[in-house]
Amino acid sequence: MHLPETGNTLTHEASGTTGASGGQGCPFSSSATTKPHFHNAPQPTTLAEVAEPLPVPPAQVQAPPNLLQSSPYPSEPHLLNMSTLDQDAQDLALALQNLRPLSKAYATTAYADAFNWDEIISSLPPISSLSGGKTRLEYYIIAFHSRLHPLTTPHDRITLSHLDSAAHAEANTHGGLLKYWFGDADEDTSGQRRNLATCVWRGREDARRAGRGPAHARAMGAVGGRYWGKKSLKEGEGEGEGEVGVGKEEGVYKEWWVERFTLWIEGGEGGRRWGLEDIRD
């Protein structure tokens, strides 16, 4: 897998034993149970049919086999087709069912420390024998940080939810989106209405393809706010990235910025190491 040059590297030794994923479900997302939620393969659906104002807890959704609910959205266009993934990516997607923030300060905490990554990595089985002898796996992560504009109304937030739902369904059709998670700005302990949304992708090229669609462009057009990162964003980098929104004052967000990481995983039965490399290009 081709990845760009990277900057800071955070390395960890995973604790615990290998095996099935475990731990508490995430209280801020759809993953409220440790059991994976599978569904039958969906038929093609237009974007107009997939907008959902609010996620539905998985306990209220029937879970037929084959597809996995990997986001807060439970309807068929949002479900991850596990048959399109190799065994290692399937294992990570299942482990990410238990992704959860470690505190309500996740929006202002360093990304590597914001979630239960050590628990996720520890729950993975050894790297698949079908992986061609690889001893290192790499995945692509996008973290979208934001602060709601003080004048954002409940209607604005419902509209944003519809746009986000459509953008996720569109991205999901391209494949490789292993996990999409977002928090709740109303739970921000800083009082600044900050929030975090994150995507875990099979690879960077999956994110590039997904970021070029019209639903993604419409969602980013509503973002507004000031981008205050160290560089301009590039078009077509998946959910949360694009030229639109940079320097604008209108929109639901007062400010926003994006981080990108390579998640790498090494080792097997004798112990596993993992890290997040900050992508700077």
PDB file of C-alpha atoms in Angstrom:
ATOM      1  CA  MET A   1       0.000   0.000   0.000  1.00  0.00           C
ATOM      2  CA  HIS A   2       1.441   3.372  -0.988  1.00  0.00           C
ATOM      3  CA  LEU A   3       1.330   5.954   1.771  1.00  0.00           C
ATOM      4  CA  PRO A   4       2.768   9.466   1.903  1.00  0.00           C
ATOM      5  CA  GLU A   5       5.703  10.534   4.003  1.00  0.00           C
ATOM      6  CA  THR A   6       4.714  10.862   7.620  1.00  0.00           C
ATOM      7  CA  GLY A   7       5.633  13.006  10.589  1.00  0.00           C
ATOM      8  CA  ASN A   8       5.246  12.199  14.266  1.00  0.00           C
ATOM      9  CA  THR A   9       4.962   8.526  15.174  1.00  0.00           C
ATOM     10  CA  LEU A  10       3.142   7.209  18.232  1.00  0.00           C
ATOM     11  CA  THR A  11       4.037   3.611  19.064  1.00  0.00           C
ATOM     12  CA  HIS A  12       2.280   1.350  21.527  1.00  0.00           C
ATOM     13  CA  GLU A  13       2.517  -2.191  22.823  1.00  0.00           C
ATOM     14  CA  ALA A  14      -0.953  -3.730  22.823  1.00  0.00           C
ATOM     15  CA  SER A  15      -1.954  -5.254  26.143  1.00  0.00           C
ATOM     16  CA  GLY A  16      -4.188  -8.227  26.805  1.00  0.00           C
ATOM     17  CA  THR A  17      -4.564 -11.397  24.782  1.00  0.00           C
ATOM     18  CA  THR A  18      -5.575 -12.000  21.216  1.00  0.00           C
ATOM     19  CA  GLY A  19      -9.057 -13.200  20.423  1.00  0.00           C
ATOM     20  CA  ALA A  20     -12.528 -11.851  19.846  1.00  0.00           C
ATOM     21  CA  SER A  21     -13.164  -8.193  20.489  1.00  0.00           C
ATOM     22  CA  GLY A  22     -14.603  -7.263  23.862  1.00  0.00           C
ATOM     23  CA  GLY A  23     -15.244  -4.413  26.243  1.00  0.00           C
ATOM     24  CA  GLN A  24     -18.088  -2.041  26.680  1.00  0.00           C
ATOM     25  CA  GLY A  25     -19.964  -0.644  23.729  1.00  0.00           C
ATOM     26  CA  CYS A  26     -19.598   3.009  22.791  1.00  0.00           C
ATOM     27  CA  PRO A  27     -22.168   5.227  24.575  1.00  0.00           C
ATOM     28  CA  PHE A  28     -21.791   7.972  21.981  1.00  0.00           C
ATOM     29  CA  SER A  29     -22.362   5.910  18.825  1.00  0.00           C
ATOM     30  CA  SER A  30     -24.388   3.039  17.441  1.00  0.00           C
ATOM     31  CA  SER A  31     -22.029   0.432  18.913  1.00  0.00           C
ATOM     32  CA  ALA A  32     -23.919  -0.023  22.148  1.00  0.00           C
ATOM     33  CA  THR A  33     -23.260  -3.767  22.240  1.00  0.00           C
ATOM     34  CA  THR A  34     -20.256  -5.983  21.674  1.00  0.00           C
ATOM     35  CA  LYS A  35     -22.179  -8.173  19.208  1.00  0.00           C
ATOM     36  CA  PRO A  36     -21.600  -7.273  15.515  1.00  0.00           C
ATOM     37  CA  HIS A  37     -24.681  -6.347  13.508  1.00  0.00           C
ATOM     38  CA  PHE A  38     -24.927  -7.973  10.081  1.00  0.00           C
ATOM     39  CA  HIS A  39     -27.461  -7.382   7.346  1.00  0.00           C
ATOM     40  CA  ASN A  40     -28.390  -8.847   3.985  1.00  0.00           C
ATOM     41  CA  ALA A  41     -26.890  -7.245   0.873  1.00  0.00           C
ATOM     42  CA  PRO A  42     -28.839  -4.111  -0.171  1.00  0.00           C
ATOM     43  CA  GLN A  43     -30.211  -3.172  -3.561  1.00  0.00           C
ATOM     44  CA  PRO A  44     -29.003   0.066  -5.251  1.00  0.00           C
ATOM     45  CA  THR A  45     -30.609   3.127  -3.665  1.00  0.00           C
ATOM     46  CA  THR A  46     -30.690   6.793  -4.652  1.00  0.00           C
ATOM     47  CA  LEU A  47     -29.274   9.400  -2.289  1.00  0.00           C
ATOM     48  CA  ALA A  48     -32.724  10.901  -1.853  1.00  0.00           C
ATOM     49  CA  GLU A  49     -33.798   7.682  -0.168  1.00  0.00           C
ATOM     50  CA  VAL A  50     -30.963   7.414   2.317  1.00  0.00           C
ATOM     51  CA  ALA A  51     -31.042  10.675   4.289  1.00  0.00           C
ATOM     52  CA  GLU A  52     -31.669  10.035   7.967  1.00  0.00           C
ATOM     53  CA  PRO A  53     -32.004  12.864  10.496  1.00  0.00           C
ATOM     54  CA  LEU A  54     -30.877  10.797  13.482  1.00  0.00           C
ATOM     55  CA  PRO A  55     -29.197   7.405  14.001  1.00  0.00           C
ATOM     56  CA  VAL A  56     -31.273   4.588  15.464  1.00  0.00           C
ATOM     57  CA  PRO A  57     -29.811   2.435  18.251  1.00  0.00           C
ATOM     58  CA  PRO A  58     -28.969  -1.031  16.896  1.00  0.00           C
ATOM     59  CA  ALA A  59     -31.261  -2.726  19.405  1.00  0.00           C
ATOM     60  CA  GLN A  60     -34.177  -1.363  17.360  1.00  0.00           C
ATOM     61  CA  VAL A  61     -32.845  -2.741  14.064  1.00  0.00           C
ATOM     62  CA  GLN A  62     -33.114  -6.293  12.795  1.00  0.00           C
ATOM     63  CA  ALA A  63     -29.662  -7.668  11.956  1.00  0.00           C
ATOM     64  CA  PRO A  64     -29.777 -10.255   9.154  1.00  0.00           C
ATOM     65  CA  PRO A  65     -26.454 -11.726   8.033  1.00  0.00           C
ATOM     66  CA  ASN A  66     -23.743 -10.610   5.583  1.00  0.00           C
ATOM     67  CA  LEU A  67     -23.349  -6.837   6.078  1.00  0.00           C
ATOM     68  CA  LEU A  68     -22.040  -4.960   9.104  1.00  0.00           C
ATOM     69  CA  GLN A  69     -23.356  -1.777  10.684  1.00  0.00           C
ATOM     70  CA  SER A  70     -20.127   0.224  10.959  1.00  0.00           C
ATOM     71  CA  SER A  71     -21.571   3.722  11.464  1.00  0.00           C
ATOM     72  CA  PRO A  72     -24.355   5.406  13.445  1.00  0.00           C
ATOM     73  CA  TYR A  73     -26.660   4.884  10.432  1.00  0.00           C
ATOM     74  CA  PRO A  74     -28.462   1.517  10.418  1.00  0.00           C
ATOM     75  CA  SER A  75     -30.227   1.420   7.035  1.00  0.00           C
ATOM     76  CA  GLU A  76     -28.985  -0.741   4.189  1.00  0.00           C
ATOM     77  CA  PRO A  77     -27.107   1.835   2.054  1.00  0.00           C
ATOM     78  CA  HIS A  78     -24.836   2.548   5.039  1.00  0.00           C
ATOM     79  CA  LEU A  79     -23.823  -1.047   5.795  1.00  0.00           C
ATOM     80  CA  LEU A  80     -20.292  -2.322   5.234  1.00  0.00           C
ATOM     81  CA  ASN A  81     -20.057  -5.201   2.769  1.00  0.00           C
ATOM     82  CA  MET A  82     -17.616  -7.515   4.521  1.00  0.00           C
ATOM     83  CA  SER A  83     -17.200  -9.701   1.438  1.00  0.00           C
ATOM     84  CA  THR A  84     -15.267  -6.871  -0.261  1.00  0.00           C
ATOM     85  CA  LEU A  85     -12.541  -6.935   2.429  1.00  0.00           C
ATOM     86  CA  ASP A  86      -9.632  -9.265   3.077  1.00  0.00           C
ATOM     87  CA  GLN A  87      -9.566 -11.181   6.354  1.00  0.00           C
ATOM     88  CA  ASP A  88      -7.394  -8.665   8.215  1.00  0.00           C
ATOM     89  CA  ALA A  89      -9.627  -5.728   7.273  1.00  0.00           C
ATOM     90  CA  GLN A  90     -12.694  -7.744   8.301  1.00  0.00           C
ATOM     91  CA  ASP A  91     -11.090  -8.449  11.674  1.00  0.00           C
ATOM     92  CA  LEU A  92     -10.369  -4.759  12.226  1.00  0.00           C
ATOM     93  CA  ALA A  93     -13.898  -3.741  11.180  1.00  0.00           C
ATOM     94  CA  LEU A  94     -15.317  -6.169  13.736  1.00  0.00           C
ATOM     95  CA  ALA A  95     -12.950  -4.935  16.453  1.00  0.00           C
ATOM     96  CA  LEU A  96     -13.952  -1.340  15.682  1.00  0.00           C
ATOM     97  CA  GLN A  97     -17.516  -2.195  16.687  1.00  0.00           C
ATOM     98  CA  ASN A  98     -16.215  -1.494  20.201  1.00  0.00           C
ATOM     99  CA  LEU A  99     -14.526   1.831  19.422  1.00  0.00           C
ATOM    100  CA  ARG A 100     -15.362   4.262  22.220  1.00  0.00           C
ATOM    101  CA  PRO A 101     -13.971   7.513  23.631  1.00  0.00           C
ATOM    102  CA  LEU A 102     -12.121   7.246  26.914  1.00  0.00           C
ATOM    103  CA  SER A 103     -13.666  10.448  28.303  1.00  0.00           C
ATOM    104  CA  LYS A 104     -16.087  13.194  27.342  1.00  0.00           C
ATOM    105  CA  ALA A 105     -13.069  15.360  26.547  1.00  0.00           C
ATOM    106  CA  TYR A 106     -12.366  13.329  23.384  1.00  0.00           C
ATOM    107  CA  ALA A 107     -12.876  16.392  21.153  1.00  0.00           C
ATOM    108  CA  THR A 108      -9.930  18.207  22.751  1.00  0.00           C
ATOM    109  CA  THR A 109      -7.750  15.178  23.583  1.00  0.00           C
ATOM    110  CA  ALA A 110      -4.863  14.035  21.383  1.00  0.00           C
ATOM    111  CA  TYR A 111      -6.371  11.604  18.886  1.00  0.00           C
ATOM    112  CA  ALA A 112      -4.241   8.622  19.932  1.00  0.00           C
ATOM    113  CA  ASP A 113      -5.395   9.094  23.527  1.00  0.00           C
ATOM    114  CA  ALA A 114      -9.024   9.874  22.790  1.00  0.00           C
ATOM    115  CA  PHE A 115     -10.182   6.313  22.053  1.00  0.00           C
ATOM    116  CA  ASN A 116      -9.640   2.790  23.373  1.00  0.00           C
ATOM    117  CA  TRP A 117      -7.124   1.911  20.665  1.00  0.00           C
ATOM    118  CA  ASP A 118      -5.100  -0.428  22.843  1.00  0.00           C
ATOM    119  CA  GLU A 119      -8.215  -2.463  23.592  1.00  0.00           C
ATOM    120  CA  ILE A 120      -9.146  -2.555  19.897  1.00  0.00           C
ATOM    121  CA  ILE A 121      -5.706  -3.732  18.756  1.00  0.00           C
ATOM    122  CA  SER A 122      -5.417  -6.263  21.587  1.00  0.00           C
ATOM    123  CA  SER A 123      -8.676  -7.886  20.500  1.00  0.00           C
ATOM    124  CA  LEU A 124      -7.412  -8.633  16.964  1.00  0.00           C
ATOM    125  CA  PRO A 125      -6.443 -12.193  15.998  1.00  0.00           C
ATOM    126  CA  PRO A 126      -3.012 -12.814  14.440  1.00  0.00           C
ATOM    127  CA  ILE A 127      -2.415 -11.414  10.960  1.00  0.00           C
ATOM    128  CA  SER A 128      -4.129 -13.704   8.463  1.00  0.00           C
ATOM    129  CA  SER A 129      -2.124 -16.443   6.759  1.00  0.00           C
ATOM    130  CA  LEU A 130      -3.833 -15.275   3.555  1.00  0.00           C
ATOM    131  CA  SER A 131      -2.095 -11.877   3.720  1.00  0.00           C
ATOM    132  CA  GLY A 132       0.867 -13.038   1.642  1.00  0.00           C
ATOM    133  CA  GLY A 133       3.368 -13.166   4.478  1.00  0.00           C
ATOM    134  CA  LYS A 134       2.838  -9.558   5.586  1.00  0.00           C
ATOM    135  CA  THR A 135       3.915  -8.743   9.134  1.00  0.00           C
ATOM    136  CA  ARG A 136       2.685  -5.130   9.083  1.00  0.00           C
ATOM    137  CA  LEU A 137      -0.792  -3.822   8.270  1.00  0.00           C
ATOM    138  CA  GLU A 138      -1.583  -0.183   7.477  1.00  0.00           C
ATOM    139  CA  TYR A 139      -4.895   1.693   7.427  1.00  0.00           C
ATOM    140  CA  TYR A 140      -5.878   5.318   6.793  1.00  0.00           C
ATOM    141  CA  ILE A 141      -7.650   7.510   9.350  1.00  0.00           C
ATOM    142  CA  ILE A 142      -9.311  10.922   9.029  1.00  0.00           C
ATOM    143  CA  ALA A 143     -10.242  12.963  12.114  1.00  0.00           C
ATOM    144  CA  PHE A 144     -12.557  15.959  11.566  1.00  0.00           C
ATOM    145  CA  HIS A 145     -12.479  18.466  14.441  1.00  0.00           C
ATOM    146  CA  SER A 146     -15.100  21.198  14.636  1.00  0.00           C
ATOM    147  CA  ARG A 147     -16.705  23.881  16.773  1.00  0.00           C
ATOM    148  CA  LEU A 148     -20.343  24.752  16.192  1.00  0.00           C
ATOM    149  CA  HIS A 149     -21.157  28.335  15.276  1.00  0.00           C
ATOM    150  CA  PRO A 150     -22.953  30.114  18.167  1.00  0.00           C
ATOM    151  CA  LEU A 151     -25.856  30.948  15.842  1.00  0.00           C
ATOM    152  CA  THR A 152     -26.349  27.363  14.633  1.00  0.00           C
ATOM    153  CA  THR A 153     -30.000  26.410  15.115  1.00  0.00           C
ATOM    154  CA  PRO A 154     -31.585  23.005  15.759  1.00  0.00           C
ATOM    155  CA  HIS A 155     -32.896  23.147  12.180  1.00  0.00           C
ATOM    156  CA  ASP A 156     -29.331  23.706  10.906  1.00  0.00           C
ATOM    157  CA  ARG A 157     -28.163  20.648  12.799  1.00  0.00           C
ATOM    158  CA  ILE A 158     -30.963  18.476  11.416  1.00  0.00           C
ATOM    159  CA  THR A 159     -30.060  19.641   7.912  1.00  0.00           C
ATOM    160  CA  LEU A 160     -26.413  18.800   8.578  1.00  0.00           C
ATOM    161  CA  SER A 161     -27.462  15.362   9.803  1.00  0.00           C
ATOM    162  CA  HIS A 162     -29.301  14.719   6.535  1.00  0.00           C
ATOM    163  CA  LEU A 163     -26.305  15.865   4.516  1.00  0.00           C
ATOM    164  CA  ASP A 164     -23.925  13.754   6.589  1.00  0.00           C
ATOM    165  CA  SER A 165     -26.120  10.687   6.177  1.00  0.00           C
ATOM    166  CA  ALA A 166     -26.222  11.089   2.397  1.00  0.00           C
ATOM    167  CA  ALA A 167     -22.454  11.662   2.230  1.00  0.00           C
ATOM    168  CA  HIS A 168     -21.811   8.522   4.258  1.00  0.00           C
ATOM    169  CA  ALA A 169     -24.094   6.388   2.085  1.00  0.00           C
ATOM    170  CA  GLU A 170     -22.331   7.727  -1.008  1.00  0.00           C
ATOM    171  CA  ALA A 171     -18.885   7.036   0.486  1.00  0.00           C
ATOM    172  CA  ASN A 172     -19.955   3.556   1.509  1.00  0.00           C
ATOM    173  CA  THR A 173     -20.721   2.601  -2.098  1.00  0.00           C
ATOM    174  CA  HIS A 174     -17.011   2.960  -2.912  1.00  0.00           C
ATOM    175  CA  GLY A 175     -16.035   0.404  -0.272  1.00  0.00           C
ATOM    176  CA  GLY A 176     -13.295   0.298   2.323  1.00  0.00           C
ATOM    177  CA  LEU A 177     -14.893   2.514   5.004  1.00  0.00           C
ATOM    178  CA  LEU A 178     -14.351   0.279   8.024  1.00  0.00           C
ATOM    179  CA  LYS A 179     -15.716   2.655  10.660  1.00  0.00           C
ATOM    180  CA  TYR A 180     -17.438   6.039  10.886  1.00  0.00           C
ATOM    181  CA  TRP A 181     -17.946   7.535  14.340  1.00  0.00           C
ATOM    182  CA  PHE A 182     -19.008  10.966  15.551  1.00  0.00           C
ATOM    183  CA  GLY A 183     -19.657  12.476  18.950  1.00  0.00           C
ATOM    184  CA  ASP A 184     -22.058  15.087  20.290  1.00  0.00           C
ATOM    185  CA  ALA A 185     -20.994  18.730  20.541  1.00  0.00           C
ATOM    186  CA  ASP A 186     -23.433  19.247  23.403  1.00  0.00           C
ATOM    187  CA  GLU A 187     -21.302  16.942  25.563  1.00  0.00           C
ATOM    188  CA  ASP A 188     -18.125  18.994  25.100  1.00  0.00           C
ATOM    189  CA  THR A 189     -16.704  19.643  28.569  1.00  0.00           C
ATOM    190  CA  SER A 190     -14.906  22.819  27.411  1.00  0.00           C
ATOM    191  CA  GLY A 191     -18.199  24.649  26.828  1.00  0.00           C
ATOM    192  CA  GLN A 192     -17.093  25.555  23.294  1.00  0.00           C
ATOM    193  CA  ARG A 193     -19.439  23.084  21.501  1.00  0.00           C
ATOM    194  CA  ARG A 194     -16.467  21.245  20.043  1.00  0.00           C
ATOM    195  CA  ASN A 195     -16.853  17.864  18.415  1.00  0.00           C
ATOM    196  CA  LEU A 196     -14.955  15.111  16.638  1.00  0.00           C
ATOM    197  CA  ALA A 197     -15.882  12.771  13.799  1.00  0.00           C
ATOM    198  CA  THR A 198     -13.547  10.080  12.505  1.00  0.00           C
ATOM    199  CA  CYS A 199     -13.311   7.574   9.668  1.00  0.00           C
ATOM    200  CA  VAL A 200     -11.123   4.467   9.496  1.00  0.00           C
ATOM    201  CA  TRP A 201     -10.441   3.421   5.908  1.00  0.00           C
ATOM    202  CA  ARG A 202      -8.891   0.313   4.385  1.00  0.00           C
ATOM    203  CA  GLY A 203      -6.556   2.655   2.489  1.00  0.00           C
ATOM    204  CA  ARG A 204      -6.050   6.206   1.321  1.00  0.00           C
ATOM    205  CA  GLU A 205      -7.231   5.512  -2.220  1.00  0.00           C
ATOM    206  CA  ASP A 206     -10.626   4.385  -0.891  1.00  0.00           C
ATOM    207  CA  ALA A 207     -10.971   7.764   0.829  1.00  0.00           C
ATOM    208  CA  ARG A 208      -9.915   9.637  -2.315  1.00  0.00           C
ATOM    209  CA  ARG A 209     -12.606   7.960  -4.411  1.00  0.00           C
ATOM    210  CA  ALA A 210     -15.284   8.546  -1.790  1.00  0.00           C
ATOM    211  CA  GLY A 211     -14.429  12.230  -1.422  1.00  0.00           C
ATOM    212  CA  ARG A 212     -15.172  13.091  -5.056  1.00  0.00           C
ATOM    213  CA  GLY A 213     -18.940  12.539  -4.960  1.00  0.00           C
ATOM    214  CA  PRO A 214     -21.705  15.173  -5.115  1.00  0.00           C
ATOM    215  CA  ALA A 215     -23.172  14.300  -1.693  1.00  0.00           C
ATOM    216  CA  HIS A 216     -19.796  14.873  -0.071  1.00  0.00           C
ATOM    217  CA  ALA A 217     -19.500  18.239  -1.847  1.00  0.00           C
ATOM    218  CA  ARG A 218     -22.953  19.295  -0.627  1.00  0.00           C
ATOM    219  CA  ALA A 219     -22.126  18.336   2.955  1.00  0.00           C
ATOM    220  CA  MET A 220     -18.857  20.254   2.894  1.00  0.00           C
ATOM    221  CA  GLY A 221     -20.631  23.243   1.357  1.00  0.00           C
ATOM    222  CA  ALA A 222     -22.710  23.544   4.528  1.00  0.00           C
ATOM    223  CA  VAL A 223     -19.706  23.427   6.847  1.00  0.00           C
ATOM    224  CA  GLY A 224     -18.533  27.028   6.524  1.00  0.00           C
ATOM    225  CA  GLY A 225     -16.347  28.335   9.304  1.00  0.00           C
ATOM    226  CA  ARG A 226     -12.616  29.005   9.217  1.00  0.00           C
ATOM    227  CA  TYR A 227     -10.142  26.264   8.532  1.00  0.00           C
ATOM    228  CA  TRP A 228      -7.267  26.912  10.900  1.00  0.00           C
ATOM    229  CA  GLY A 229      -4.867  24.073  10.155  1.00  0.00           C
ATOM    230  CA  LYS A 230      -1.296  24.553   8.979  1.00  0.00           C
ATOM    231  CA  LYS A 231      -2.051  23.832   5.333  1.00  0.00           C
ATOM    232  CA  SER A 232      -4.820  24.001   2.782  1.00  0.00           C
ATOM    233  CA  LEU A 233      -6.833  20.827   2.359  1.00  0.00           C
ATOM    234  CA  LYS A 234      -6.695  18.828  -0.839  1.00  0.00           C
ATOM    235  CA  GLU A 235      -9.797  17.947  -2.795  1.00  0.00           C
ATOM    236  CA  GLY A 236     -11.062  14.382  -2.729  1.00  0.00           C
ATOM    237  CA  GLU A 237      -9.594  13.054   0.514  1.00  0.00           C
ATOM    238  CA  GLY A 238     -12.753  11.513   1.942  1.00  0.00           C
ATOM    239  CA  GLU A 239     -15.243  12.711   4.527  1.00  0.00           C
ATOM    240  CA  GLY A 240     -14.189  15.984   6.150  1.00  0.00           C
ATOM    241  CA  GLU A 241     -11.721  17.131   3.500  1.00  0.00           C
ATOM    242  CA  GLY A 242     -11.932  19.448   0.480  1.00  0.00           C
ATOM    243  CA  GLU A 243     -11.349  23.020  -0.622  1.00  0.00           C
ATOM    244  CA  VAL A 244     -14.906  24.163   0.201  1.00  0.00           C
ATOM    245  CA  GLY A 245     -15.259  25.798   3.581  1.00  0.00           C
ATOM    246  CA  VAL A 246     -11.737  27.202   3.816  1.00  0.00           C
ATOM    247  CA  GLY A 247     -11.909  30.852   4.859  1.00  0.00           C
ATOM    248  CA  LYS A 248     -15.728  31.025   4.893  1.00  0.00           C
ATOM    249  CA  GLU A 249     -17.674  32.513   7.785  1.00  0.00           C
ATOM    250  CA  GLU A 250     -21.116  31.169   6.849  1.00  0.00           C
ATOM    251  CA  GLY A 251     -22.164  27.692   7.868  1.00  0.00           C
ATOM    252  CA  VAL A 252     -22.869  25.502  10.869  1.00  0.00           C
ATOM    253  CA  TYR A 253     -19.266  25.523  12.143  1.00  0.00           C
ATOM    254  CA  LYS A 254     -17.323  28.438  13.564  1.00  0.00           C
ATOM    255  CA  GLU A 255     -14.050  26.629  12.885  1.00  0.00           C
ATOM    256  CA  TRP A 256     -12.852  23.204  11.815  1.00  0.00           C
ATOM    257  CA  TRP A 257      -9.710  21.310  10.964  1.00  0.00           C
ATOM    258  CA  VAL A 258      -8.616  17.860   9.824  1.00  0.00           C
ATOM    259  CA  GLU A 259      -5.963  15.411  10.967  1.00  0.00           C
ATOM    260  CA  ARG A 260      -4.894  12.374   8.963  1.00  0.00           C
ATOM    261  CA  PHE A 261      -3.047   9.317  10.244  1.00  0.00           C
ATOM    262  CA  THR A 262      -1.652   5.994   9.185  1.00  0.00           C
ATOM    263  CA  LEU A 263      -2.653   3.298  11.663  1.00  0.00           C
ATOM    264  CA  TRP A 264      -0.039   0.533  11.540  1.00  0.00           C
ATOM    265  CA  ILE A 265      -0.228  -2.833  13.265  1.00  0.00           C
ATOM    266  CA  GLU A 266       2.584  -5.380  13.676  1.00  0.00           C
ATOM    267  CA  GLY A 267       3.042  -8.700  15.442  1.00  0.00           C
ATOM    268  CA  GLY A 268       0.858 -11.630  16.396  1.00  0.00           C
ATOM    269  CA  GLU A 269       0.578 -14.225  19.140  1.00  0.00           C
ATOM    270  CA  GLY A 270       3.810 -13.158  20.820  1.00  0.00           C
ATOM    271  CA  GLY A 271       2.687  -9.578  21.236  1.00  0.00           C
ATOM    272  CA  ARG A 272       1.424  -6.791  19.037  1.00  0.00           C
ATOM    273  CA  ARG A 273       2.714  -3.285  18.411  1.00  0.00           C
ATOM    274  CA  TRP A 274       0.753  -0.470  16.840  1.00  0.00           C
ATOM    275  CA  GLY A 275       1.059   3.230  16.208  1.00  0.00           C
ATOM    276  CA  LEU A 276      -0.466   6.295  14.593  1.00  0.00           C
ATOM    277  CA  GLU A 277       1.724   8.229  12.161  1.00  0.00           C
ATOM    278  CA  ASP A 278       0.675  11.808  11.515  1.00  0.00           C
ATOM    279  CA  ILE A 279       0.413  12.423   7.749  1.00  0.00           C
ATOM    280  CA  ARG A 280       1.837  15.835   6.892  1.00  0.00           C
ATOM    281  CA  ASP A 281       1.658  16.068   3.074  1.00  0.00           C
TER     282      ASP A 281
END
